């Protein structure tokens, strides 16, 4: 059985394995530093995709969703299995997104909407149960093996930085895609009417309804958005992290750290916190490898000492 | 009386085990203004919430334009042309003034767009000066204007104002009363709940007085004599 515990991180490859490209280089020269910087950013931005759904769902619906990491795993497995069928990762992702949106809507409609009025304890119980269900289903459907997903041919190369250092294009592409999505999310939340409703819904549910807005539908959409973003993160991460059982657990724990640092319910806080965590974790592993496991938690402790409510207030 | 717009019959509402409304009848016609009176805790807000779908009455029936909406979701009732300015105002502090106004703006039931963003800003010039401020940064009077303006932008046929002038400085309250008068004059039916009974009686065609979850008076405003006011409202 799987127990989400902070200590499990060392066993399987982390979200994205770091400094694989540069193990030989000890001195912290510019190119090496630059590579770590890109790695940290890319890791952080990917975390953001998962964490923003977690923080939105908590901030607006008040749900602590322990199963959120499972959506990351489900995304990765969907990408792997569709890519094996079609032979094309981009196509697999395009097919996978609507599937995960549907999954999100279905789960919200079947299960999560009954949790809104409930105590956090019930939420934790049900969503922890869901982790177990998802892991078992994953085992039944896809098995327990580790799978690799090929990087799309178009993005397969690397950019040479020095004689013996280079940076894979696919990782850059991940960062760019995440940044574009973060921009899209900013636009959605800050500039559209739907975004205004989402923000309003986080403060006064009854008033939103009294203005003629279907809050149940709004919640279903927000939940599905969160699920799809987490799953999408799993899909684009699959080629670099590979696809393996329990991959959601590690992401979940670090995403809770992100949400707490960023301020619960704050999307922009989550963005800043994700990048901070990404950089802390990456440079922590390089500079203080013996303390790598605690660097992010140390960051969390420091931020909370300074600002107990996290960096930002609610969306 | 005018053609009925909202009609509640024999409403019984409970909060948990406490029986709040004991068979309340309430109706308002198209374009009518009704004052809903009663001391604190007599069930005025509960009646409003029961009619708008926020609380389910255990017994009774609510009809809007003849359609049974007793079981309807609050947003469905709102979309049938009812706007609600709740006690405590209900502005969204994390949205700007402009966003508060625009988030729910829509045309009325029959496609009317009498209230536009522009017209609301003309009616409430103070809001026009504060468009980019957060809703939470406004003064009490400005917040009230914002809530009323936001309600008007849904182009309602019925506007329900619960304690719209509560806690406002007299000058600002007077402003709000003037605006409520204008709204009433524009043909929107209004339900007005307010402690300022004189002002309510002045504006309303009809007054309804509630005591302990029942209606004890429901007649034209000029029939509400000082004696009755003294007896039921203790003023």
Coordinates of C-alpha atoms in Angstrom, one line a residue:
Chain A
X1 CA 0.0 0.0 0.0
X2 CA 1.1 3.5 -0.7
X3 CA 1.5 6.0 2.1
X4 CA 2.2 9.6 1.1
X5 CA 5.1 10.4 3.3
X6 CA 7.8 13.0 2.8
X7 CA 10.5 10.4 3.1
X8 CA 9.6 8.5 0.0
X9 CA 11.2 11.0 -2.3
X10 CA 14.6 9.3 -2.7
X11 CA 13.3 6.0 -4.1
X12 CA 11.9 6.9 -7.4
X13 CA 13.1 9.6 -9.7
X14 CA 12.0 13.0 -8.6
X15 CA 9.4 14.9 -10.6
X16 CA 12.2 15.7 -13.0
X17 CA 15.7 14.3 -12.4
X18 CA 18.2 17.1 -12.0
X19 CA 21.6 17.9 -13.3
X20 CA 21.7 14.6 -15.2
X21 CA 23.3 16.6 -18.0
X22 CA 26.1 17.9 -15.9
X23 CA 27.3 15.4 -13.4
X24 CA 30.9 15.8 -14.4
X25 CA 31.1 19.5 -13.8
X26 CA 32.0 20.3 -10.3
X27 CA 32.9 24.0 -10.4
X28 CA 30.0 26.4 -10.5
X29 CA 30.8 28.1 -13.8
X30 CA 28.4 30.3 -15.6
X31 CA 27.0 27.7 -18.0
X32 CA 26.5 25.2 -15.2
X33 CA 24.8 27.8 -13.1
X34 CA 22.6 28.7 -16.0
X35 CA 21.6 25.1 -16.6
X36 CA 20.6 24.7 -13.0
X37 CA 18.7 27.9 -13.2
X38 CA 16.8 26.6 -16.2
X39 CA 16.2 23.3 -14.4
X40 CA 14.9 25.0 -11.3
X41 CA 12.6 27.2 -13.3
X42 CA 11.3 24.3 -15.4
X43 CA 10.7 22.2 -12.3
X44 CA 9.0 25.1 -10.5
X45 CA 6.8 26.0 -13.5
X46 CA 5.7 22.4 -13.8
X47 CA 4.9 22.3 -10.1
X48 CA 2.8 25.4 -10.6
X49 CA 0.5 23.7 -13.1
X50 CA -0.3 21.1 -10.4
X51 CA -0.4 23.5 -7.5
X52 CA -2.6 26.2 -9.0
X53 CA -5.5 23.7 -9.3
X54 CA -4.9 22.6 -5.7
X55 CA -5.0 26.2 -4.5
X56 CA -7.9 27.2 -6.6
X57 CA -10.0 24.2 -5.4
X58 CA -9.1 24.9 -1.8
X59 CA -9.5 28.7 -2.1
X60 CA -12.8 28.7 -3.8
X61 CA -14.5 25.5 -2.8
X62 CA -12.7 25.0 0.5
X63 CA -11.7 21.4 -0.4
X64 CA -8.5 19.8 0.7
X65 CA -7.9 17.5 -2.2
X66 CA -5.2 14.9 -1.4
X67 CA -6.0 13.1 -4.6
X68 CA -4.8 16.1 -6.7
X69 CA -1.4 14.4 -7.2
X70 CA -3.2 11.4 -8.7
X71 CA -4.4 13.6 -11.5
X72 CA -0.7 14.3 -12.3
X73 CA -0.1 10.6 -12.4
X74 CA -3.2 9.9 -14.4
X75 CA -2.1 12.5 -16.9
X76 CA 1.3 10.9 -17.3
X77 CA -0.2 7.4 -17.8
X78 CA -2.8 8.7 -20.3
X79 CA 0.0 10.4 -22.2
X80 CA 2.1 7.2 -22.2
X81 CA -0.7 4.9 -23.3
X82 CA -2.1 7.2 -25.9
X83 CA 1.4 8.0 -27.2
X84 CA 2.1 4.2 -27.5
X85 CA -1.1 3.8 -29.4
X86 CA -0.7 6.8 -31.7
X87 CA 3.0 7.1 -31.8
X88 CA 2.7 10.8 -31.3
X89 CA 3.0 12.6 -28.0
X90 CA 1.5 15.8 -29.2
X91 CA -1.6 14.0 -30.5
X92 CA -1.7 11.9 -27.3
X93 CA -1.8 15.2 -25.3
X94 CA -4.5 16.7 -27.5
X95 CA -6.6 13.6 -27.0
X96 CA -5.8 13.4 -23.4
X97 CA -6.9 16.9 -22.4
X98 CA -10.6 16.5 -23.1
X99 CA -10.5 13.1 -21.3
X100 CA -9.1 14.7 -18.1
X101 CA -11.6 17.6 -18.3
X102 CA -14.4 15.0 -18.5
X103 CA -12.8 13.1 -15.6
X104 CA -12.7 16.2 -13.5
X105 CA -16.3 17.1 -14.2
X106 CA -17.4 13.6 -13.5
X107 CA -15.6 13.4 -10.2
X108 CA -16.9 16.8 -9.1
X109 CA -20.4 15.8 -10.0
X110 CA -20.3 12.4 -8.5
X111 CA -18.2 12.9 -5.3
X112 CA -16.6 16.3 -4.6
X113 CA -19.8 18.4 -4.6
X114 CA -20.9 16.5 -1.5
X115 CA -17.8 17.6 0.4
X116 CA -18.2 21.4 0.1
X117 CA -20.4 21.7 3.2
X118 CA -18.4 19.1 5.1
X119 CA -15.6 19.3 7.6
X120 CA -12.0 19.0 6.4
X121 CA -11.8 15.6 8.0
X122 CA -14.3 14.1 5.7
X123 CA -12.6 15.7 2.7
X124 CA -9.2 14.3 3.8
X125 CA -10.8 10.8 4.3
X126 CA -12.5 10.7 1.0
X127 CA -9.7 12.2 -1.1
X128 CA -7.1 9.9 0.6
X129 CA -9.4 7.0 -0.3
X130 CA -9.4 8.2 -3.8
X131 CA -5.6 8.1 -3.9
X132 CA -5.8 4.4 -3.1
X133 CA -8.6 3.8 -5.6
X134 CA -6.6 5.6 -8.3
X135 CA -3.4 3.7 -7.5
X136 CA -5.3 0.4 -7.6
X137 CA -7.0 1.3 -10.9
X138 CA -3.7 2.4 -12.3
X139 CA -2.2 -1.0 -11.3
X140 CA -5.1 -2.8 -12.9
X141 CA -5.2 -0.8 -16.1
X142 CA -1.6 0.0 -16.8
X143 CA 0.4 -2.3 -14.5
X144 CA 3.2 -1.5 -12.1
X145 CA 6.1 -1.1 -14.5
X146 CA 8.0 2.0 -15.1
X147 CA 7.6 3.3 -18.7
X148 CA 9.5 5.8 -20.7
X149 CA 7.9 8.2 -23.2
X150 CA 9.8 9.4 -26.2
X151 CA 10.5 13.0 -26.5
X152 CA 8.7 14.3 -29.7
X153 CA 11.2 14.3 -32.6
X154 CA 10.7 18.0 -33.2
X155 CA 11.9 18.9 -29.7
X156 CA 14.5 16.1 -29.3
X157 CA 17.7 18.0 -29.7
X158 CA 19.7 20.0 -27.3
X159 CA 21.2 23.4 -27.4
X160 CA 25.0 23.4 -26.8
X161 CA 26.1 25.8 -24.2
X162 CA 29.8 25.0 -23.8
X163 CA 32.0 22.3 -25.2
X164 CA 30.6 19.6 -22.9
X165 CA 27.4 21.2 -21.6
X166 CA 24.1 21.4 -23.4
X167 CA 20.5 21.9 -22.6
X168 CA 17.6 19.8 -23.9
X169 CA 15.1 21.6 -26.1
X170 CA 12.3 19.7 -24.6
X171 CA 12.9 21.0 -21.2
X172 CA 12.9 24.5 -22.5
X173 CA 9.7 23.8 -24.3
X174 CA 8.1 22.6 -21.0
X175 CA 9.0 25.9 -19.4
X176 CA 7.6 27.9 -22.3
X177 CA 4.4 25.9 -22.3
X178 CA 4.0 26.4 -18.6
X179 CA 4.6 30.1 -18.9
X180 CA 2.1 30.4 -21.7
X181 CA -0.5 28.5 -19.6
X182 CA 0.3 30.7 -16.5
X183 CA -0.3 33.7 -18.8
X184 CA -3.6 32.2 -20.0
X185 CA -4.6 31.5 -16.5
X186 CA -3.8 35.1 -15.5
X187 CA -6.0 36.3 -18.4
X188 CA -8.8 34.0 -17.5
X189 CA -8.9 34.9 -13.8
X190 CA -8.1 38.6 -14.1
X191 CA -9.6 39.7 -17.4
X192 CA -12.7 37.6 -18.2
X193 CA -16.1 37.6 -16.7
X194 CA -15.7 33.9 -15.8
X195 CA -12.6 34.9 -13.9
X196 CA -14.5 37.7 -12.0
X197 CA -17.2 35.1 -11.1
X198 CA -14.5 32.7 -9.9
X199 CA -12.9 35.3 -7.7
X200 CA -16.3 36.4 -6.4
X201 CA -17.2 32.8 -5.7
X202 CA -14.2 32.6 -3.3
X203 CA -15.6 35.3 -1.0
X204 CA -19.4 35.1 -1.1
X205 CA -21.1 32.1 -2.5
X206 CA -24.6 33.2 -1.7
X207 CA -24.3 36.6 -3.3
X208 CA -22.9 35.0 -6.5
X209 CA -26.0 32.9 -6.8
X210 CA -28.2 35.9 -6.0
X211 CA -26.8 37.6 -9.0
X212 CA -28.0 34.8 -11.3
X213 CA -24.8 32.8 -11.6
X214 CA -25.0 29.0 -11.5
X215 CA -22.4 28.3 -8.8
X216 CA -22.6 24.6 -9.1
X217 CA -21.7 24.8 -12.7
X218 CA -18.9 27.3 -11.8
X219 CA -17.5 24.8 -9.3
X220 CA -17.6 22.0 -11.7
X221 CA -15.7 24.0 -14.2
X222 CA -13.1 25.2 -11.7
X223 CA -12.6 21.6 -10.5
X224 CA -12.3 20.3 -14.0
X225 CA -9.8 23.1 -14.8
X226 CA -7.7 22.1 -11.8
X227 CA -7.8 18.4 -12.8
X228 CA -6.9 19.1 -16.4
X229 CA -4.0 21.4 -15.5
X230 CA -2.5 18.8 -13.1
X231 CA -3.0 16.0 -15.7
X232 CA -1.5 18.2 -18.4
X233 CA 1.6 18.7 -16.2
X234 CA 1.9 14.9 -15.9
X235 CA 1.5 14.6 -19.7
X236 CA 4.3 17.0 -20.6
X237 CA 6.5 15.8 -17.8
X238 CA 6.3 12.1 -18.9
X239 CA 9.2 12.2 -21.4
X240 CA 11.6 13.6 -18.8
X241 CA 10.5 12.0 -15.6
X242 CA 9.2 8.7 -17.1
X243 CA 5.9 7.2 -15.9
X244 CA 5.8 5.2 -12.7
X245 CA 3.5 4.1 -9.9
X246 CA 3.0 6.6 -7.0
X247 CA 4.4 9.4 -9.1
X248 CA 1.6 11.6 -7.9
X249 CA 2.5 11.3 -4.2
X250 CA 5.7 13.2 -4.4
X251 CA 4.2 15.9 -6.5
X252 CA 1.3 16.2 -4.1
X253 CA 3.4 16.8 -1.0
X254 CA 5.6 19.4 -2.7
X255 CA 2.5 21.0 -4.1
X256 CA 1.0 21.4 -0.6
X257 CA 4.3 23.1 0.4
X258 CA 3.8 25.4 -2.6
X259 CA 0.2 26.2 -1.6
X260 CA 1.2 26.9 2.0
X261 CA 4.1 29.1 1.0
X262 CA 2.2 31.0 -1.7
X263 CA -0.8 31.6 0.6
X264 CA -3.8 29.3 0.5
X265 CA -6.1 30.1 -2.4
X266 CA -3.7 32.4 -4.1
X267 CA -2.8 31.5 -7.7
X268 CA -0.1 34.1 -8.0
X269 CA 1.3 33.1 -4.7
X270 CA 1.4 29.6 -6.0
X271 CA 3.3 30.7 -9.1
X272 CA 6.0 32.6 -7.1
X273 CA 6.2 29.8 -4.5
X274 CA 6.5 27.1 -7.2
X275 CA 9.5 28.9 -8.8
X276 CA 11.0 29.5 -5.4
X277 CA 10.7 25.8 -4.5
X278 CA 12.0 24.8 -7.9
X279 CA 15.1 26.9 -7.5
X280 CA 15.6 26.0 -3.9
X281 CA 15.3 22.3 -4.6
X282 CA 17.6 22.4 -7.6
X283 CA 20.3 24.5 -6.1
X284 CA 19.9 22.8 -2.8
X285 CA 20.7 19.5 -4.5
X286 CA 23.8 21.0 -6.2
X287 CA 25.2 23.0 -3.4
X288 CA 24.3 21.1 -0.3
X289 CA 23.5 17.6 -1.6
X290 CA 23.4 16.2 2.0
X291 CA 20.6 18.5 3.0
X292 CA 18.7 18.4 -0.3
X293 CA 15.7 16.6 1.2
X294 CA 15.0 19.4 3.7
X295 CA 15.8 22.5 1.7
X296 CA 12.2 23.0 0.5
X297 CA 10.8 22.4 3.9
X298 CA 13.3 24.8 5.4
X299 CA 12.1 27.4 2.9
X300 CA 8.5 26.8 4.0
X301 CA 9.4 27.1 7.7
X302 CA 11.2 30.4 7.0
X303 CA 8.4 31.8 4.9
X304 CA 5.9 30.9 7.5
X305 CA 7.9 32.4 10.3
X306 CA 8.0 35.6 8.3
X307 CA 4.4 35.5 6.9
X308 CA 2.3 32.9 8.7
X309 CA -0.4 33.2 6.1
X310 CA 1.9 32.7 3.1
X311 CA 3.2 35.2 0.6
X312 CA -0.1 36.3 -0.9
X313 CA -3.7 36.6 0.1
X314 CA -6.5 34.9 -1.8
X315 CA -6.9 35.3 -5.6
Chain B
X1 CA -53.6 45.4 -7.3
X2 CA -51.3 45.1 -10.3
X3 CA -50.7 41.8 -12.0
X4 CA -48.8 39.6 -9.4
X5 CA -45.1 39.2 -9.9
X6 CA -43.9 37.4 -6.8
X7 CA -46.3 35.5 -4.7
X8 CA -45.5 33.4 -1.6
X9 CA -48.2 31.4 0.1
X10 CA -48.2 29.9 3.5
X11 CA -44.5 29.7 3.9
X12 CA -43.1 27.7 6.8
X13 CA -39.4 27.9 7.2
X14 CA -37.1 26.3 9.8
X15 CA -33.5 26.8 10.8
X16 CA -32.7 23.4 12.1
X17 CA -35.4 22.8 14.7
X18 CA -36.4 26.4 15.2
X19 CA -39.6 27.3 13.4
X20 CA -39.0 30.8 12.0
X21 CA -41.8 31.5 9.6
X22 CA -45.3 30.4 10.5
X23 CA -47.4 30.3 7.3
X24 CA -46.4 33.7 5.8
X25 CA -48.2 35.1 2.8
X26 CA -46.5 37.7 0.8
X27 CA -47.2 39.1 -2.7
X28 CA -45.9 41.9 -4.8
X29 CA -47.3 43.1 -8.1
X30 CA -45.5 44.4 -11.2
X31 CA -44.1 47.8 -10.5
X32 CA -45.4 47.9 -7.0
X33 CA -43.4 49.0 -4.0
X34 CA -43.9 47.1 -0.8
X35 CA -42.4 48.0 2.6
X36 CA -41.5 45.0 4.7
X37 CA -41.4 45.9 8.4
X38 CA -40.9 44.4 11.7
X39 CA -38.4 44.6 14.5
X40 CA -35.2 42.6 14.5
X41 CA -35.6 38.8 14.5
X42 CA -39.2 38.8 13.3
X43 CA -38.4 36.9 10.1
X44 CA -38.1 39.5 7.4
X45 CA -34.7 38.4 6.0
X46 CA -35.8 34.7 6.4
X47 CA -38.9 35.4 4.3
X48 CA -36.8 37.0 1.6
X49 CA -34.3 34.2 1.7
X50 CA -37.1 31.7 1.5
X51 CA -38.6 33.4 -1.5
X52 CA -35.2 33.6 -3.3
X53 CA -34.3 29.9 -2.9
X54 CA -31.5 30.5 -0.4
X55 CA -33.4 28.6 2.3
X56 CA -35.9 25.9 1.4
X57 CA -39.3 26.5 3.1
X58 CA -40.6 23.3 4.6
X59 CA -44.1 24.1 3.5
X60 CA -45.7 26.6 1.2
X61 CA -45.3 27.8 -2.3
X62 CA -43.4 30.5 -4.1
X63 CA -44.5 31.7 -7.5
X64 CA -42.7 34.1 -9.8
X65 CA -44.9 35.3 -12.7
X66 CA -47.1 32.3 -12.1
X67 CA -44.2 29.8 -12.3
X68 CA -43.6 27.7 -9.3
X69 CA -40.1 28.4 -8.1
X70 CA -40.3 26.9 -4.6
X71 CA -37.7 24.3 -5.5
X72 CA -35.7 26.4 -7.9
X73 CA -32.0 27.2 -7.3
X74 CA -31.3 30.8 -6.3
X75 CA -29.6 31.6 -9.6
X76 CA -32.6 30.4 -11.6
X77 CA -34.9 32.8 -9.5
X78 CA -32.4 35.6 -10.0
X79 CA -32.5 35.0 -13.8
X80 CA -36.3 35.3 -13.7
X81 CA -35.7 39.0 -12.9
X82 CA -35.2 39.3 -9.2
X83 CA -32.2 41.2 -7.8
X84 CA -31.3 41.1 -4.2
X85 CA -29.4 43.7 -2.2
X86 CA -28.7 41.8 1.0
X87 CA -28.2 43.1 4.5
X88 CA -24.5 43.7 4.9
X89 CA -24.3 44.5 1.2
X90 CA -22.5 41.5 -0.2
X91 CA -19.9 43.3 -2.3
X92 CA -16.9 41.3 -3.4
X93 CA -13.9 42.9 -1.7
X94 CA -11.4 41.2 -3.9
X95 CA -12.9 42.5 -7.1
X96 CA -12.6 46.1 -8.3
X97 CA -15.6 48.4 -8.4
X98 CA -15.8 48.0 -12.1
X99 CA -15.5 44.2 -11.9
X100 CA -18.2 44.1 -9.2
X101 CA -20.5 45.9 -11.5
X102 CA -19.7 44.0 -14.7
X103 CA -19.5 40.5 -13.4
X104 CA -23.2 39.9 -13.4
X105 CA -24.4 42.5 -15.9
X106 CA -27.0 41.1 -18.3
X107 CA -30.2 41.9 -20.1
X108 CA -33.5 41.6 -18.4
X109 CA -36.0 38.8 -18.8
X110 CA -37.6 40.2 -21.9
X111 CA -34.3 41.4 -23.3
X112 CA -34.5 44.9 -21.9
X113 CA -31.2 46.7 -21.3
X114 CA -32.5 49.8 -19.6
X115 CA -29.7 49.8 -17.0
X116 CA -26.3 49.9 -18.7
X117 CA -22.9 50.3 -17.1
X118 CA -23.0 53.9 -18.3
X119 CA -26.3 54.7 -16.7
X120 CA -25.3 53.2 -13.4
X121 CA -22.2 55.4 -13.3
X122 CA -24.3 58.4 -14.1
X123 CA -26.7 57.4 -11.3
X124 CA -23.7 56.9 -8.9
X125 CA -21.1 59.4 -9.9
X126 CA -19.0 58.5 -6.8
X127 CA -18.5 55.0 -8.2
X128 CA -17.3 56.4 -11.4
X129 CA -14.4 58.0 -9.5
X130 CA -13.4 54.7 -7.9
X131 CA -13.7 52.2 -10.7
X132 CA -10.2 50.7 -10.1
X133 CA -10.5 50.6 -6.3
X134 CA -11.1 47.2 -4.6
X135 CA -14.6 46.7 -3.4
X136 CA -13.2 46.4 0.1
X137 CA -11.7 49.9 0.1
X138 CA -15.0 51.7 -0.3
X139 CA -16.9 53.5 2.4
X140 CA -20.2 52.0 3.7
X141 CA -22.3 54.4 1.5
X142 CA -20.2 53.6 -1.6
X143 CA -20.5 49.9 -1.0
X144 CA -24.2 50.3 -0.8
X145 CA -24.3 52.2 -4.1
X146 CA -22.1 49.5 -5.6
X147 CA -24.5 46.7 -4.5
X148 CA -27.5 48.6 -5.8
X149 CA -25.8 49.5 -9.0
X150 CA -24.7 45.9 -9.5
X151 CA -28.3 44.7 -8.9
X152 CA -29.6 47.2 -11.4
X153 CA -27.2 46.0 -14.0
X154 CA -29.0 42.6 -14.0
X155 CA -32.0 44.6 -15.3
X156 CA -34.4 43.2 -12.8
X157 CA -38.2 43.4 -12.6
X158 CA -38.0 43.2 -8.8
X159 CA -35.4 44.6 -6.6
X160 CA -35.3 43.5 -2.9
X161 CA -33.4 45.9 -0.6
X162 CA -32.7 44.5 2.8
X163 CA -31.6 47.3 5.2
X164 CA -30.1 49.4 2.5
X165 CA -29.4 52.4 4.7
X166 CA -28.3 50.7 7.8
X167 CA -25.3 52.2 9.4
X168 CA -25.0 55.0 6.9
X169 CA -24.5 58.7 7.8
X170 CA -27.9 60.6 7.5
X171 CA -26.7 62.5 4.4
X172 CA -25.6 59.4 2.6
X173 CA -28.8 57.6 3.6
X174 CA -30.8 60.4 2.1
X175 CA -28.9 60.0 -1.1
X176 CA -29.7 56.3 -1.1
X177 CA -33.4 57.0 -0.4
X178 CA -33.5 59.4 -3.4
X179 CA -32.0 56.7 -5.6
X180 CA -34.5 54.1 -4.4
X181 CA -37.2 56.6 -5.2
X182 CA -35.8 56.9 -8.7
X183 CA -35.6 53.2 -9.2
X184 CA -39.2 52.8 -8.0
X185 CA -40.2 55.5 -10.4
X186 CA -38.6 53.7 -13.3
X187 CA -41.2 50.9 -12.9
X188 CA -39.0 48.3 -11.1
X189 CA -41.0 46.6 -8.4
X190 CA -39.3 47.0 -5.0
X191 CA -39.4 45.3 -1.6
X192 CA -37.9 47.7 0.9
X193 CA -36.8 46.5 4.4
X194 CA -35.6 49.4 6.5
X195 CA -35.6 50.8 10.1
X196 CA -36.6 54.2 8.8
X197 CA -40.3 53.5 8.8
X198 CA -41.3 57.0 7.8
X199 CA -39.2 56.8 4.6
X200 CA -40.5 53.3 3.8
X201 CA -44.1 54.4 4.2
X202 CA -43.4 57.4 2.1
X203 CA -42.1 55.3 -0.8
X204 CA -44.2 52.1 -0.6
X205 CA -47.6 51.6 -2.0
X206 CA -48.3 48.9 0.6
X207 CA -46.7 47.8 3.8
X208 CA -46.4 44.4 5.4
X209 CA -45.6 44.1 9.1
X210 CA -44.2 40.9 10.5
X211 CA -44.2 39.8 14.1
X212 CA -42.6 36.5 15.2
X213 CA -42.8 34.9 11.9
X214 CA -46.3 35.9 11.0
X215 CA -47.8 38.7 9.0
X216 CA -49.9 41.0 11.2
X217 CA -50.5 43.8 8.8
X218 CA -50.8 43.9 5.0
X219 CA -52.4 47.0 3.6
X220 CA -51.9 50.3 1.8
X221 CA -49.2 52.4 3.4
X222 CA -51.6 55.2 4.4
X223 CA -53.6 52.7 6.5
X224 CA -50.6 52.1 8.6
X225 CA -51.5 54.6 11.4
X226 CA -49.3 55.8 14.1
X227 CA -51.2 53.6 16.5
X228 CA -50.4 50.4 14.6
X229 CA -46.8 51.4 14.2
X230 CA -46.7 52.0 17.9
X231 CA -48.2 48.6 18.6
X232 CA -46.2 46.4 16.3
X233 CA -43.0 48.2 15.7
X234 CA -42.7 49.9 19.1
X235 CA -41.8 53.3 17.7

